[in-house]
Structure formats: structure tokens, C-alpha cells
XYZ file of C-alpha atoms in Angstrom:
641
model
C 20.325 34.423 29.807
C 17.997 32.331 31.851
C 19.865 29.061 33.030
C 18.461 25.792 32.122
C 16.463 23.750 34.330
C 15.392 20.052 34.124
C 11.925 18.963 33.679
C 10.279 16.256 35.622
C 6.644 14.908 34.235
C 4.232 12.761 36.415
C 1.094 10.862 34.752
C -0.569 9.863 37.823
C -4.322 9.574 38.949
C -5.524 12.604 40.559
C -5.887 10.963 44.175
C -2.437 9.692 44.099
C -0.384 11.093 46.903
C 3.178 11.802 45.920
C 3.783 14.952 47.917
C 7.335 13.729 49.006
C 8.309 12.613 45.794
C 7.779 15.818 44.391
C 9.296 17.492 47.661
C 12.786 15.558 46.361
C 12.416 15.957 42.752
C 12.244 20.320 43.639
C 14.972 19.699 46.149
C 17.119 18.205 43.149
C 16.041 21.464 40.586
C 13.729 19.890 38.720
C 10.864 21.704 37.554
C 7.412 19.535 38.266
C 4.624 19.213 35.639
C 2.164 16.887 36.794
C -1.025 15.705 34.708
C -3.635 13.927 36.521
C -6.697 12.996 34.494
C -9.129 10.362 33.676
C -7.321 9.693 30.597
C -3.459 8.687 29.506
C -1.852 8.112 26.235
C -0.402 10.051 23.554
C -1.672 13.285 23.868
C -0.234 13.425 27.319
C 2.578 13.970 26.257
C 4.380 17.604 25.954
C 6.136 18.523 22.390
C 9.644 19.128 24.139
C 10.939 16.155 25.792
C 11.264 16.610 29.593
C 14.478 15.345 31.507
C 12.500 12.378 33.820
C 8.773 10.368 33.713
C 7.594 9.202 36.456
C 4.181 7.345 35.170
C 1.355 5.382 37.419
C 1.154 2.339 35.770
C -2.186 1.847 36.794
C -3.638 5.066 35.059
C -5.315 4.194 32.363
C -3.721 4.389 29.003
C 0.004 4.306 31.019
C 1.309 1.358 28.584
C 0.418 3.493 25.600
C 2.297 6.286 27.162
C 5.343 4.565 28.151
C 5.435 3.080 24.389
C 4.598 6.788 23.047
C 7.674 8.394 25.201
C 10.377 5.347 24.613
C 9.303 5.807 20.610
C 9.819 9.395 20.767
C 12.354 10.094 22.764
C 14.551 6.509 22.688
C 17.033 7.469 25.613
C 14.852 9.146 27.387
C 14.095 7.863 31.544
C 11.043 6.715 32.365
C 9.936 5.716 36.463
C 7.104 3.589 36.665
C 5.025 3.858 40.089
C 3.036 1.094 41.307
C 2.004 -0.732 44.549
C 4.665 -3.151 46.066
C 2.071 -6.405 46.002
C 2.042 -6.209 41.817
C 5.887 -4.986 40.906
C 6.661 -8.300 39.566
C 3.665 -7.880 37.316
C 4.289 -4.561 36.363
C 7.765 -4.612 35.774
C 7.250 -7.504 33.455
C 4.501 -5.044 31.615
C 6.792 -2.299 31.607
C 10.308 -3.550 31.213
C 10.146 -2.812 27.219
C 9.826 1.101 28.092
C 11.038 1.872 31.664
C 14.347 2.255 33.483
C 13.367 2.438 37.073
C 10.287 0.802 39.021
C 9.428 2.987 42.136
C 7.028 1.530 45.157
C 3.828 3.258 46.148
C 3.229 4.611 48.793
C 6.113 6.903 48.467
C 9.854 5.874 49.140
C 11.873 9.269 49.253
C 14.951 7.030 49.800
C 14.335 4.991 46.748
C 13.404 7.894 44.312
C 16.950 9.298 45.903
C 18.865 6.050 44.635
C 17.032 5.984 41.530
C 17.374 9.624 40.669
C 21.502 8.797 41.018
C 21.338 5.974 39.011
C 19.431 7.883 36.132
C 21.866 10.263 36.612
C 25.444 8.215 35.900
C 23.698 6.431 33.330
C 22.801 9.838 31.822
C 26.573 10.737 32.160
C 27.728 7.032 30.982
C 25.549 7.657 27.633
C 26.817 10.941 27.245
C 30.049 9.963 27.420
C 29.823 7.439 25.070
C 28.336 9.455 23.111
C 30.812 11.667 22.725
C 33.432 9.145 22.333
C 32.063 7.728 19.424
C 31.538 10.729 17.562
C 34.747 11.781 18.306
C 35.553 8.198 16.847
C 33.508 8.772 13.642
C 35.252 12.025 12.945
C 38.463 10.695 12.856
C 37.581 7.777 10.695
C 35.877 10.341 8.293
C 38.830 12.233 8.078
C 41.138 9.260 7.463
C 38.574 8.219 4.375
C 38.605 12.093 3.188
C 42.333 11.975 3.148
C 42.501 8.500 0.822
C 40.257 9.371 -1.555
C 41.892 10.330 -4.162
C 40.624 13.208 -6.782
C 39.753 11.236 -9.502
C 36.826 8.865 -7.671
C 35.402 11.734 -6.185
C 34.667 13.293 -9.756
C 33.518 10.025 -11.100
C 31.041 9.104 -8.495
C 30.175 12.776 -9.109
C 30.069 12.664 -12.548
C 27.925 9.172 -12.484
C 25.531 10.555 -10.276
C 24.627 13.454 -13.134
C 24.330 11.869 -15.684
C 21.764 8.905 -13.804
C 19.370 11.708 -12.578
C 19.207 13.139 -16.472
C 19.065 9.700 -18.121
C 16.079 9.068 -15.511
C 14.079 11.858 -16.084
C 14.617 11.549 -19.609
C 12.725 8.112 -19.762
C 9.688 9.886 -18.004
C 9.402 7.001 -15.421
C 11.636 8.316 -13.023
C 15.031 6.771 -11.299
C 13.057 3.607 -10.570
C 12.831 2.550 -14.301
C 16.741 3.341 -14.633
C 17.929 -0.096 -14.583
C 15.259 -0.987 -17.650
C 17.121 1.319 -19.990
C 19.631 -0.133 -22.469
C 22.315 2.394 -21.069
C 25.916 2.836 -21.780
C 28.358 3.592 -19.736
C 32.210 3.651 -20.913
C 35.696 5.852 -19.708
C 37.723 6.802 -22.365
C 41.687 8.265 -22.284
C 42.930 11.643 -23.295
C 43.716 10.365 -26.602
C 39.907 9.115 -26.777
C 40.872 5.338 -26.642
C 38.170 3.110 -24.587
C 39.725 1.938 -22.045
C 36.741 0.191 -19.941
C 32.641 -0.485 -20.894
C 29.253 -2.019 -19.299
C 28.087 -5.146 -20.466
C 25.433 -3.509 -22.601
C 28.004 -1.397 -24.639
C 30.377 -4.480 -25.064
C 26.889 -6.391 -26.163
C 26.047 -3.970 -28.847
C 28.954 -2.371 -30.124
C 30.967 -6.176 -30.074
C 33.724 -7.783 -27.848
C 36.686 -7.013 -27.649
C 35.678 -3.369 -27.530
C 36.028 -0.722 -30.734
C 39.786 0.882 -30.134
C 38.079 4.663 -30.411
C 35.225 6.766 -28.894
C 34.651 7.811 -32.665
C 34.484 4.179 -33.880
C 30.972 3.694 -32.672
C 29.250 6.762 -34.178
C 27.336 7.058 -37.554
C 27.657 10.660 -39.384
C 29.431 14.035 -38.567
C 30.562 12.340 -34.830
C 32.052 9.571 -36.593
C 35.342 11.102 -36.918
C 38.232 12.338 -33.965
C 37.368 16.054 -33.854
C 33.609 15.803 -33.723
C 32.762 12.872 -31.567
C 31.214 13.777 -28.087
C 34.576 12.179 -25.768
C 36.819 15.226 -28.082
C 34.028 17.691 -27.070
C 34.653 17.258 -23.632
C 38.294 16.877 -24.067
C 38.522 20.467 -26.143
C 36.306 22.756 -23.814
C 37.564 20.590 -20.249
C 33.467 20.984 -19.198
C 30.626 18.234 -19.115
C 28.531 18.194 -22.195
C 25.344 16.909 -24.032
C 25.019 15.675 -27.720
C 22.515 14.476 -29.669
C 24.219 11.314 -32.402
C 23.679 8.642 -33.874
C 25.396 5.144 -32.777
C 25.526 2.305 -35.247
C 25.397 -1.568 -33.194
C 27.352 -4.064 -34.571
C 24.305 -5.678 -36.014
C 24.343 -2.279 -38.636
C 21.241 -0.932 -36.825
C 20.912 3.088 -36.416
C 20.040 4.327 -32.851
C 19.540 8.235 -32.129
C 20.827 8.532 -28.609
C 21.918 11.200 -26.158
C 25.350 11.288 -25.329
C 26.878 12.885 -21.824
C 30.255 13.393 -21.211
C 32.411 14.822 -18.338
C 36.519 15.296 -18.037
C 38.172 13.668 -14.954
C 40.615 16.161 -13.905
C 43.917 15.267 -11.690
C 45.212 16.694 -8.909
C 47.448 19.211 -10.902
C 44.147 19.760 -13.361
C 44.954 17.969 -16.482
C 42.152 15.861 -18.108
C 43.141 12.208 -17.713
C 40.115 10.422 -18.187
C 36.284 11.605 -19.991
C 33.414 9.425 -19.139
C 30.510 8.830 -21.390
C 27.418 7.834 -20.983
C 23.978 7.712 -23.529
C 21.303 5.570 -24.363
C 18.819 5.780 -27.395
C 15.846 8.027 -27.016
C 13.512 5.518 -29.188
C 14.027 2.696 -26.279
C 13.176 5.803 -23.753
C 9.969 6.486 -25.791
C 9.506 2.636 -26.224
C 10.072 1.798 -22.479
C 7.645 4.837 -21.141
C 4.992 3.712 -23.409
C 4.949 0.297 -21.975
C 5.518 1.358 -18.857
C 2.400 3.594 -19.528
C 0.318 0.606 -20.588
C 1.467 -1.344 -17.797
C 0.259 1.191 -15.058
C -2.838 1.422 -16.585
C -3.232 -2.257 -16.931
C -2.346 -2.587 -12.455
C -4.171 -0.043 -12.250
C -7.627 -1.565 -13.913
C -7.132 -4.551 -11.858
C -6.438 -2.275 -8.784
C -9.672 -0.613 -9.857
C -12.175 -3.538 -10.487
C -11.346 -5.924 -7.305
C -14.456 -5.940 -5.071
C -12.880 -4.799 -1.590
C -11.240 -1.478 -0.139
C -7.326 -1.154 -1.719
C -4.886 1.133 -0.501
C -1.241 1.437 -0.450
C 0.900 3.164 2.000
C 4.536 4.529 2.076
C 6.996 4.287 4.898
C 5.101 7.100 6.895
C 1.612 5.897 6.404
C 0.814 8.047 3.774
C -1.873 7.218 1.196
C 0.046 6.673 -2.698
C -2.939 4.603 -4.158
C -6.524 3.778 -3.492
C -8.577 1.695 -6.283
C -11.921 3.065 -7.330
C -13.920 1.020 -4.264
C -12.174 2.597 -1.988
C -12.181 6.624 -3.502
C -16.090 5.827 -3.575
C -16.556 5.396 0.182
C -13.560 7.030 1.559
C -13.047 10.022 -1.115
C -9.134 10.056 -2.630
C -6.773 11.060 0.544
C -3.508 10.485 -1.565
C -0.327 12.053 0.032
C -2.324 12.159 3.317
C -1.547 9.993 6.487
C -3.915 7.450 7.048
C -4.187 7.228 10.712
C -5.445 11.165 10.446
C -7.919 10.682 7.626
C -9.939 7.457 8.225
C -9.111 7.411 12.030
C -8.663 3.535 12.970
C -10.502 3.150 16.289
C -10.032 -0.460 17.118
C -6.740 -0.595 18.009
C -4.179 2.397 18.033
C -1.086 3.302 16.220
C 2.110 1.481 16.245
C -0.178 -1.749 17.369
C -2.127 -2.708 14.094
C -1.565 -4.566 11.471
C 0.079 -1.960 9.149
C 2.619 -0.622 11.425
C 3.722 -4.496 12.008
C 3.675 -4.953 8.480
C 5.874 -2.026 8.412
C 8.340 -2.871 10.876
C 8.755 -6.843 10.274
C 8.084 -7.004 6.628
C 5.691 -9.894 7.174
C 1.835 -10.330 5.871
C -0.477 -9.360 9.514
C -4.475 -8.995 9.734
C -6.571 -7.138 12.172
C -10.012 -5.563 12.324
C -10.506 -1.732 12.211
C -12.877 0.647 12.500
C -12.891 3.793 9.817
C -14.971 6.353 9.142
C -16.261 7.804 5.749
C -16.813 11.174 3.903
C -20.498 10.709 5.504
C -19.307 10.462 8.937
C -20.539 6.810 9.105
C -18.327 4.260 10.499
C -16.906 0.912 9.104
C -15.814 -1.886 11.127
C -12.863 -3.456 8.497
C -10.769 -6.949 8.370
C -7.348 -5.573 6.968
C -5.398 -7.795 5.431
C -1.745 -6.486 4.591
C 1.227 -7.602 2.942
C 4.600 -5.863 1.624
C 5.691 -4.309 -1.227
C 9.610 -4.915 -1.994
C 12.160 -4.668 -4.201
C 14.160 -7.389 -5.523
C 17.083 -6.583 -2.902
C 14.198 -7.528 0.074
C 13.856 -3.820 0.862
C 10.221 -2.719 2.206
C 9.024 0.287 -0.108
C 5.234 0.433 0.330
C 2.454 -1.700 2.167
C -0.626 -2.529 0.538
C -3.604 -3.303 2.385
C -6.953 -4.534 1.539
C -10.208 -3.909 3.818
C -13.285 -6.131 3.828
C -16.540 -4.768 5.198
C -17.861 -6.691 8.417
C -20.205 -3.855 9.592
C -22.923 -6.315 8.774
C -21.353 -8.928 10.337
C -20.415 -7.148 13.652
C -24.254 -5.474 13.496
C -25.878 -9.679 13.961
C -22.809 -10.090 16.670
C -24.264 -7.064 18.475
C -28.183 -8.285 17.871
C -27.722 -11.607 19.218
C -25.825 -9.984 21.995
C -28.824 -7.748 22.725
C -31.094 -10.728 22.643
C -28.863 -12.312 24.986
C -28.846 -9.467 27.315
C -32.332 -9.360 27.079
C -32.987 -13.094 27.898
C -30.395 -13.154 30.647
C -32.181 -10.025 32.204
C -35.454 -11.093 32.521
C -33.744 -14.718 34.067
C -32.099 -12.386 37.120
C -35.214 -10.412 37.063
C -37.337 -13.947 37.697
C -34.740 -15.325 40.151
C -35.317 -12.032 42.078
C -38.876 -12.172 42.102
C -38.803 -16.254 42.834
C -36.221 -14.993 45.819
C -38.648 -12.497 47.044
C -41.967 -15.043 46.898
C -39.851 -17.652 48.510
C -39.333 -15.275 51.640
C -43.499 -14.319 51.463
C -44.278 -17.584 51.780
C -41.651 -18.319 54.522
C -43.147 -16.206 56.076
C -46.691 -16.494 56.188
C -46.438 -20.340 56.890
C -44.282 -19.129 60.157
C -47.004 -17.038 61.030
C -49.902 -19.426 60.720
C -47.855 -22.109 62.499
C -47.338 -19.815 65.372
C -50.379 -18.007 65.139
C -48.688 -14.444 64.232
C -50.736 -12.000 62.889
C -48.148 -9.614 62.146
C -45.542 -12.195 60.602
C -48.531 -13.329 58.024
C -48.943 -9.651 57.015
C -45.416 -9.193 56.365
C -45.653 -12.164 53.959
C -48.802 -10.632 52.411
C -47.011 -7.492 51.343
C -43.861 -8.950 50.418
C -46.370 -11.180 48.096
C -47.774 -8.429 46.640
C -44.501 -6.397 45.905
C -43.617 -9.395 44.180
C -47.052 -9.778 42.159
C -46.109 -6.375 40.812
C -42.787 -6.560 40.024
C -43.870 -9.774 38.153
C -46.463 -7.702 36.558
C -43.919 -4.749 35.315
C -41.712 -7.716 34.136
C -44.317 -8.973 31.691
C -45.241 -5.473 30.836
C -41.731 -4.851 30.199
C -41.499 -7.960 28.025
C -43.758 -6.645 25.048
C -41.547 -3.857 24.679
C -38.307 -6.218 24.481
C -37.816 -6.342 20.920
C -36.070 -2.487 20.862
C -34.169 -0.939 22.821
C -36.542 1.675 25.288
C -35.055 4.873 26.994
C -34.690 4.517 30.632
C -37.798 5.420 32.893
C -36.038 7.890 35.226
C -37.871 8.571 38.496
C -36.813 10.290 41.775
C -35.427 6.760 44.332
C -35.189 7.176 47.673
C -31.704 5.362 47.934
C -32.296 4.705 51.676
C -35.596 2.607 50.767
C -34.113 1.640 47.633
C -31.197 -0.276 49.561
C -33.095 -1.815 52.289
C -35.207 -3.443 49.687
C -31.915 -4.706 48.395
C -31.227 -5.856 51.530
C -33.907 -7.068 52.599
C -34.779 -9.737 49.608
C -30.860 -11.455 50.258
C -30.757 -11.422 54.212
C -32.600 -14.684 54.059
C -30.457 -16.538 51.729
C -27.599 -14.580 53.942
C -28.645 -16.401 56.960
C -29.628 -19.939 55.040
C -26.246 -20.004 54.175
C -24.611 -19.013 57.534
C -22.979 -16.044 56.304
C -23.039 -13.031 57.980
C -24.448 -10.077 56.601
C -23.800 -6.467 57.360
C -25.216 -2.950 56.417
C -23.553 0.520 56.807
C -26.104 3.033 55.076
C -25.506 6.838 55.601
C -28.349 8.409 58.054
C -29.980 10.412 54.943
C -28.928 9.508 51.914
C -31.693 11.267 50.187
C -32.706 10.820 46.546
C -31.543 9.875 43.286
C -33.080 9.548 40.048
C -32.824 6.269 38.262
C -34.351 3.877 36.320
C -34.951 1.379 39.422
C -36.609 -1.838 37.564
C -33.030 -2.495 35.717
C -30.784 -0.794 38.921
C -32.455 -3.230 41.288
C -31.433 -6.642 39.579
C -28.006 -5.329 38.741
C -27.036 -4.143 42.040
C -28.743 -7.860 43.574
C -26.000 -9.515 40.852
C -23.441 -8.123 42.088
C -24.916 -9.058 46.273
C -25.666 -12.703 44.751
C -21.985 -13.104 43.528
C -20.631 -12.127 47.116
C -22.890 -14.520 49.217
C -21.247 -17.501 46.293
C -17.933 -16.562 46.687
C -18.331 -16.696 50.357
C -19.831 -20.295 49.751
C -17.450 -21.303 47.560
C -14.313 -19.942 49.770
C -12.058 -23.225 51.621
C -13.358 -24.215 55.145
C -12.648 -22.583 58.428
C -12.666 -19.012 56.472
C -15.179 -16.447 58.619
C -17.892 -15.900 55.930
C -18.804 -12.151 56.010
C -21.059 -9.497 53.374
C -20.473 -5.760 53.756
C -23.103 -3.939 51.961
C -22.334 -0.281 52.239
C -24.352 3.240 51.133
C -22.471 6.709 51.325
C -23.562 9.417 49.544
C -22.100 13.250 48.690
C -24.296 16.418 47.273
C -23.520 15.037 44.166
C -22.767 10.978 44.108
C -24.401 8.265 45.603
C -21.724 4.948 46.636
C -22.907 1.011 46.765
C -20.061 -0.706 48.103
C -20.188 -4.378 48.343
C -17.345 -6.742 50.200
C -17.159 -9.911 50.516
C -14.377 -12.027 51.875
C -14.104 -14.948 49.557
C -11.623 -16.576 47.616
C -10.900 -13.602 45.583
C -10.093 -13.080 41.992
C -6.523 -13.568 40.137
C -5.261 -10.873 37.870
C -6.914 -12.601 34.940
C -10.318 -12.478 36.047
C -10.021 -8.891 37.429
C -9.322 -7.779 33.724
C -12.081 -9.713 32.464
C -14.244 -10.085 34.881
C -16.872 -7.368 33.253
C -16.391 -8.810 29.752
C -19.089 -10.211 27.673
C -19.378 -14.231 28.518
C -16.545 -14.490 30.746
C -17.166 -16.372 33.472
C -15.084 -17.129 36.710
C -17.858 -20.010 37.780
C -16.753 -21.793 34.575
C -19.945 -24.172 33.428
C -22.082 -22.791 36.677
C -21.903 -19.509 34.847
C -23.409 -17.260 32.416
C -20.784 -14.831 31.799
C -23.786 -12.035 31.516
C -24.433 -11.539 34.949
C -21.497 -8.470 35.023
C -20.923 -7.640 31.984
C -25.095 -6.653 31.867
C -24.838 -4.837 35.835
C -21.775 -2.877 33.991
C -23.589 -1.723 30.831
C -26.662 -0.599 34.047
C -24.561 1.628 35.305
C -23.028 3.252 32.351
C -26.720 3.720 31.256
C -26.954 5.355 34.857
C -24.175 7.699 33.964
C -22.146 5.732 36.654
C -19.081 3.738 37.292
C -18.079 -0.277 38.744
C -14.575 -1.140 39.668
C -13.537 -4.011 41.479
C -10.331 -4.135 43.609
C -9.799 -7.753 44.146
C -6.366 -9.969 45.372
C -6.122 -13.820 45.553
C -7.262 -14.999 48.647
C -8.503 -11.653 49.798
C -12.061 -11.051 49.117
C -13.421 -8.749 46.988
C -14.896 -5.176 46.900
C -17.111 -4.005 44.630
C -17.677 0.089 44.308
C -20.249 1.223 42.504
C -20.654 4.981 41.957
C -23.730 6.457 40.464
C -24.632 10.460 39.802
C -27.424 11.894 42.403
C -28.981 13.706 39.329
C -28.576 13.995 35.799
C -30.305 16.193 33.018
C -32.920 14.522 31.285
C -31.438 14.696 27.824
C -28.449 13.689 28.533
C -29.802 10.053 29.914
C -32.624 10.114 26.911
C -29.998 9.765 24.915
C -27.629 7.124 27.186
């Protein structure tokens, strides 16, 4: 039989180093399974729990992981890995999910001490564990021994006779308590010894002295009545009577009885129980009439209604909601409509779900058509009169319109604040033509009033491809990709901010690979989105305290199949807040200086591009900008970016 061996699983980026730490983990016998991808979350995750997570916490989707793992496997140890300057943060993110918070770069020592403390609290739990199911045991066998014979056969017997009387009335246990049932015990010598409130109510108070007493026809007398039945043949049974209330009415009913035995098997006690099958037919039919009453209302109200069980299964939609959706009753509703907005165990039904409390969010769902849906979901809880959550109902207003005029005025925004960085460029460049040119006349230099010249011109044109580009604003036009000699390409960029480098005493410094070759791109809207992200380095290093060396690092690399803009600058820096949101649509850092379009639009380039931005930025510390973009893509693919 092969032995068991423990499991260690690491969620890290691919580039993380951890070598050593997996050099320990092997030395201790665990077995390493390592995923290192672009992507985190829940499908990460393996079906068998492992013995130990170590997770990155800055791979993306590592929160949803950690919450994924802690709901699935409670007890389970989780390490969280992350650099020593944000611990505090990221123990404050984490502390809901993880046990142990391990520095990068590597610490063998401290994975050492934190694999022994997982290890005696592993024990400690396991202990305890045991000790309190050793506990429960006993207590169960004290309550076993106690009980004595006659309880266990009534609770028995009770139970029986519910379930029949239930699915007698067609409506299931839940319309049990409706019923006008009766419940009495009778002696062996079928005197009534004890009766509900509903029997004492109907048959009169103080109680009829006999089981027979109560009963209209043949089961009227001592040898026929249902309790003597039972009594005879020592077995439960079912009759159809007759009762007579004390009022003189006739009631059919079904009668069930059962013996309660003692411990040397002599019947001491017969319970009865019946209730009259014309309130059963009366109380389905209503109920009948009710239902289809809710469910007319449920039908006709002019949103999206559903209603979900404990699991997030569909019970109900109304008639709106079958029409765009189809009818996915009994299915889960996180696998049929697929919620894209936020994901499970965050929205506003799970919350519903676990606080019993009324919660809205927006959600995006998709219909039989494949066409998506952004939703408002309002929800709110179904309980029962004890406060106990059953179901959740939830009702969905469409604000696909709504979202679709968000994302137009967005676009015109985009468009607007575009052609202003486009201008400011251009303005930039003329500026420097001019500089130069009145230089040259005023020391008679030929060559310095040539250089104007053609910087004047390349401006003219770019003007001129703005305006052209301007009539074709109102939609949205493929990218005009063309082969860019990135060397060129990035001395232009260069080139147009040295001046406003120098005006501003900053220093300004290139590293560009000795061939970078070519690329194809779209250069017109890559040229004003890489000078954004230049402009924003020269203000920060304006903006930065006094007595702080000033200093731009504009940077080219390039591989067979990427080419790298790097941009540094060493100003004041951004906090944690701004990193986060610092490509976000209107979020500025500048506060009233600022668009909040400037990024957010260089971003949405680059994606175009096929390419990525990230920013690594500290308080104080500068920061770098690194922008990676493909050397060459197919042309289909970024027709249809």
C-alpha cells in the first residue's frame, strides 16, 4: 500500500523565485504542485484538498483564492507570500483567510518556523478534535440510556402519522399546521387520558371519558372504535369514521392509531390521531387558488422575478423573466445566467443569504440568445414566522440602456480628451519650430532655421491627420496598423519633450537598444499615449519637495517578440490608493489640475495594441512606468481589437 504523502500547493506568478522554499518544503516530504499563470481564483484550485497553500498575494485573483480555499476547506493552512515593505497591508487583506504571512525574497528560516507552527496547531486541532467527539459519544450514550421505551415509540409514532396527514392534504408538510388535526393518547381500557387544543375545542372541555364517545355510527361503540383496533391486533392502523363535534356537526375523517408498548411488551398507551378529509379537500382548494392568485401577481409585475433556495437554485421565475431567460427551475443560478459583475459569495444574493438582510448590486446575465444584460438586483428574504431564511427572492431591472449612454458619453469623452493631448502635442512640437528658427535668424544659423522648418512641417501634418481624423470621430474606426521603426518612433518621442525637459531643469535620459527594429502599430494614437505617460513624469518631477535631484529615464528594449517603453521618474510617488486607481476612468491624482482621462485613455491604447501598462510605484520613491507592446500581431486579430 503506497504510504501517504502531504501535498503542498503554490499560486505564485511565474517569475517568482522560490527555489529554496520549495527545497524545504521536499526536505519536509511534501509533495510540490505549483501553478503559475496569468490568472488566480477558483478554478485554481485542485478537487482534493492539499495539506499547505502557500499563495502570492500579489497574483491576481489571490483574495478570491484565499476566500475559495478557507470556504472549502475551513481548517485548512494557508501562507501568504508578499514583499516585506507591504506586510502590514497585506496581512490586513488577508487576515480573514490566512494563518501564516511569509517575506519575499525567500526566508528558509521563516518557512522552517512557520511550517512548525502549522504543524502543532495541526496536532492541537486534532486533538481537540478528538476530545470532543470522544465527549459527544459519551453524552449520546448517557441520553440513549435515559430514554425510556415509551418516548421513543411516541416521537416515532408522531412522526408517521404527520408525514401521512401531510401528504394527504396535497400541500405537503408545510401546510400541516393549517389542518384542523387531532391528536389525543388514550389508556388500555380506551379512556382519554390527554388531547390538543383543537380536539378539546370540538369535541368540548372537560374531555369525553371514552375513545368511542366521539364517533358517529358502527365506531361509536367499545369493540369497533379505531383506539380498540389497535388495542386488539397490538399494530398501527388506519380507519375511515365519522366524528360528531359537540356542535352535532358530522365530519368524515381519517383516523391513525399506534400501541405504545413497554419494556416487557404490553400495550400501555394507543395514540390517535385524524382530521376530516372535507377540511383537507377545503384547505388544498384554497391553497390552490391562492398559488394561482401569487402566482398572477408574480406573473404580471414588469421586471425580472426569481426566487432561489438555500443553494442558489432557481424554484420560481414569473413570466418576464421565462421570456428572456427561458425557465431554469431546479438549476443553480450562478451556472445558468452567469453573473459577471461581481463573483460568487460577493453579490447581493449570497449576502442576502448569509445575513438575512435586503442587499442590491448590479449584474451582468446573459440570455437564451447569448446577449448580455447588465441588471440592478434588488433582494430580500423569504422566512418563516420562527425568523428562519427559506428562500431569497430577487428582482432584476434592466440598465443595459442605461449603462449603453454611460459608455457613449464616455466615448465622447475619450474622444474629446484625445484630440486635446493630440493638440497639446502638436502646440509642443510648433513651440520648439519656432524656438528654433528665431535662434537661427538671431544668430544667423542656417542649419538651426532648417531644423525649425521641418519640425514645422511634421507638425503641419500631424495637424492635418488630426482634422482628417476628426470627420471620422463619430464611430469607432479599426486601427491603421503600419510597420514603426521603434528606434525613430522613440526619438521622435524624445525629441518633442527634451525641451520642456530642459525648461524645467530636469534631467532627461535615454537608454534605447542599438536595433530595436520594427513593430507594427497604429502610431497616430501610440504617439500621444506614450507622450502622456512622459508628460506625467516631467510633473511629478516638478511637483516633487525642494532639494530632490529631478531625473527622467526613458528606456527602449526589445526581444524577437516584444518591444519595452520604460519610463522613470523620481518624483513624489504614488500611495497605494492611487496605484489601484490610477488607470481608472476620471481618477485623478492632480485633483482639479486633472482630467482623470489622460491614463485611463494611454491604457485602453495599449490594450488596442495587444499590449500591457503596469506601474510599480512607492511613496516618496518615484515611479516606473513599463509598457510592453507585441512586435507583430495578425491582422485579424487587431481588426477586431
Amino acid at each position: 500500500m503506497k504510504a501517504f504523502q502531504s501535498t503542498a500547493l503554490i499560486l505564485c506568478r511565474p517569475r517568482t523565485s522560490l527555489d529554496r522554499t520549495i527545497s524545504t518544503l521536499e526536505e519536509r516530504g511534501y509533495a510540490i504542485h505549483r501553478i503559475a499563470q496569468a490568472r488566480a481564483g477558483r478554478e485554481c484550485l485542485p478537487a482534493d484538498p492539499p495539506s499547505l497553500i502557500l499563495l502570492e498575494a500579489s497574483l491576481p485573483g489571490a483574495a478570491e483564492a484565499a476566500a475559495e480555499a478557507a470556504a472549502r476547506w475551513p481548517h485548512l493552512p494557508v501562507a501568504i507570500l508578499c514583499s516585506r515593505r507591504v506586510l502590514d497591508r497585506v496581512a490586513t487583506d488577508f487576515k480573514a483567510w490566512a494563518l501564516e504571512f511569509l517575506p519575499l525574497p525567500e526566508d528558509p528560516l521563516a518557512l522552517r518556523l512557520a511550517l512548525r507552527r502549522v504543524q502543532r496547531q495541526t496536532q492541537r486541532r486534532q486533538e481537540t478534535d478528538q476530545r470532543l467527539a470522544e465527549s459527544e459519544n459519551r453524552t449520546a450514550r448517557q441520553v440513549d440510556d435515559e430514554r425510556s421505551a415509551a418516548v421513543e415509540q411516541i416521537v416515532d409514532k408522531m412522526a408517521t402519522f404527520i408525514a401521512k396527514i401531510a401528504a394527504e392534504a396535497q400541500g405537503g408538510v408545510q401546510y400541516f399546521n393549517e389542518l384542523p388535526y387531532f391528536v389525543s393518547v388514550h389508556s388500555h381500557r380506551g379512556e382519554i387520558m390527554a388531547a390538543n387544543s383543537a380536539y378539546a375545542m370540538h369535541f368540548g372541555s372537560p374531555l369525553p371519558r371514552y375513545s368511542w364517545e366521539v364517533y358517529s355510527g358502527k365506531q361509536a361503540g367499545a369493540r369497533n372504535c379505531p383506539v380498540n383496533l389497535s388495542l386488539d391486533s397490538g399494530e398501527a392502523a388506519t380507519t375511515h369514521a365519522v366524528v360528531r363535534y359537540r356542535s352535532g356537526l358530522r365530519v368524515p375523517v381519517i383516523v391513525h392509531t399506534a400501541p405504545i408498548f413497554d419494556r416487557q411488551g404490553r400495550v400501555v398507551l394507543i395514540i390517535e390521531v385524524f382530521a376530516g378529509t372535507r377540511e383537507i379537500e377545503l384547505l388544498a382548494r384554497d391553497i390552490h387558488t391562492t398559488q394561482q392568485r401569487y402566482q398572477q401577481l408574480f406573473d404580471v409585475v414588469p421586471f425580472h422575478a426569481t426566487v432561489l433556495d438555500r443553494r442558489f437554485n432557481i424554484t420560481a421565475v414569473n413570466r418576464r423573466f421565462e421570456k428572456d431567460f427561458g425557465n431554469p427551475v431546479g438549476e443553480s443560478f450562478f451556472d445558468v445566467l452567469r453573473p459577471a459583475r461581481f463573483p460568487p459569495y460577493r453579490g447581493p444574493i449570497t449576502q442576502t443569504l448569509r445575513d438575512g438582510q435586503p442587499h442590491q448590486g448590479e449584474v451582468v446575465m446573459t440570455d437564451r440568445r447569448g446577449r448580455q444584460y447588465n441588471m440592478m438586483a434588488w433582494t430580500s428574504p423569504v422566512t418563516t414566522q420562527a425568523g428562519k431564511l427559506i428562500q431569497t427572492l430577487v428582482i432584476f431591472t434592466d440598465v443595459t440602456a442605461q449603462r449603453r449612454r454611460e459608455d457613449d458619453l464616455a466615448t465622447l469623452g475619450l474622444t474629446i480628451s484625445t484630440l486635446a493631448h493630440n493638440l497639446k502635442g502638436s502646440l509642443t512640437g510648433l513651440e520648439a519650430g519656432l524656438y528654433l528658427i528665431e535662434k537661427g535668424f538671431y544668430r544667423n544659423h542656417q542649419g538651426r532655421i532648417e531644423e525649425g522648418l521641418d519640425l514645422l512641417k511634421m507638425m503641419a501634418e500631424r495637424l492635418r491627420s488630426m482634422v482628417t481624423d476628426i470627420l471620422y470621430s463619430a464611430k469607432d474606426r479599426p486601427l491603421k496598423l503600419e510597420p514603426v521603426d521603434v528606434l525613430q518612433f522613440a526619438g521622435d518621442l524624445a525629441a518633442n519633450i527634451e525641451r520642456r525637459m530642459r525648461g524645467a531643469a530636469v534631467t532627461f535620459r535615454c537608454h534605447f537598444a542599438p536595433d530595436p527594429g520594427v513593430m507594427l502599430a497604429d502610431a497616430s494614437v501610440l504617439r500621444p499615449a506614450l507622450n502622456n505617460v512622459l508628460e506625467n513624469a516631467l510633473e511629478a518631477c516638478i511637483e516633487a519637495p525642494a532639494g530632490r535631484p529631478c531625473q527622467v529615464d526613458f528606456a527602449v528594449g526589445a526581444d524577437p517578440d516584444t518591444i519595452t517603453f520604460e519610463i522613470a521618474d523620481t518624483g513624489s510617488g504614488l500611495t497605494a490608493e492611487q496605484r489601484d486607481h490610477i488607470f481608472s476612468l476620471f481618477y485623478s491624482s492632480k485633483g482639479n489640475q486633472g482630467t482623470g482621462l489622460g491614463l485611463y485613455i494611454t491604457r485602453r491604447v495599449i490594450q488596442r495594441h495587444g499590449g500591457e501598462i503596469v506601474v510599480d510605484a512607492e511613496p516618496g520613491q518615484g515611479a516606473r512606468f513599463r509598457i510592453r507592446l507585441p512586435r507583430r500581431r495578425k491582422f485579424e486579430r487587431l481588426k477586431s481589437a
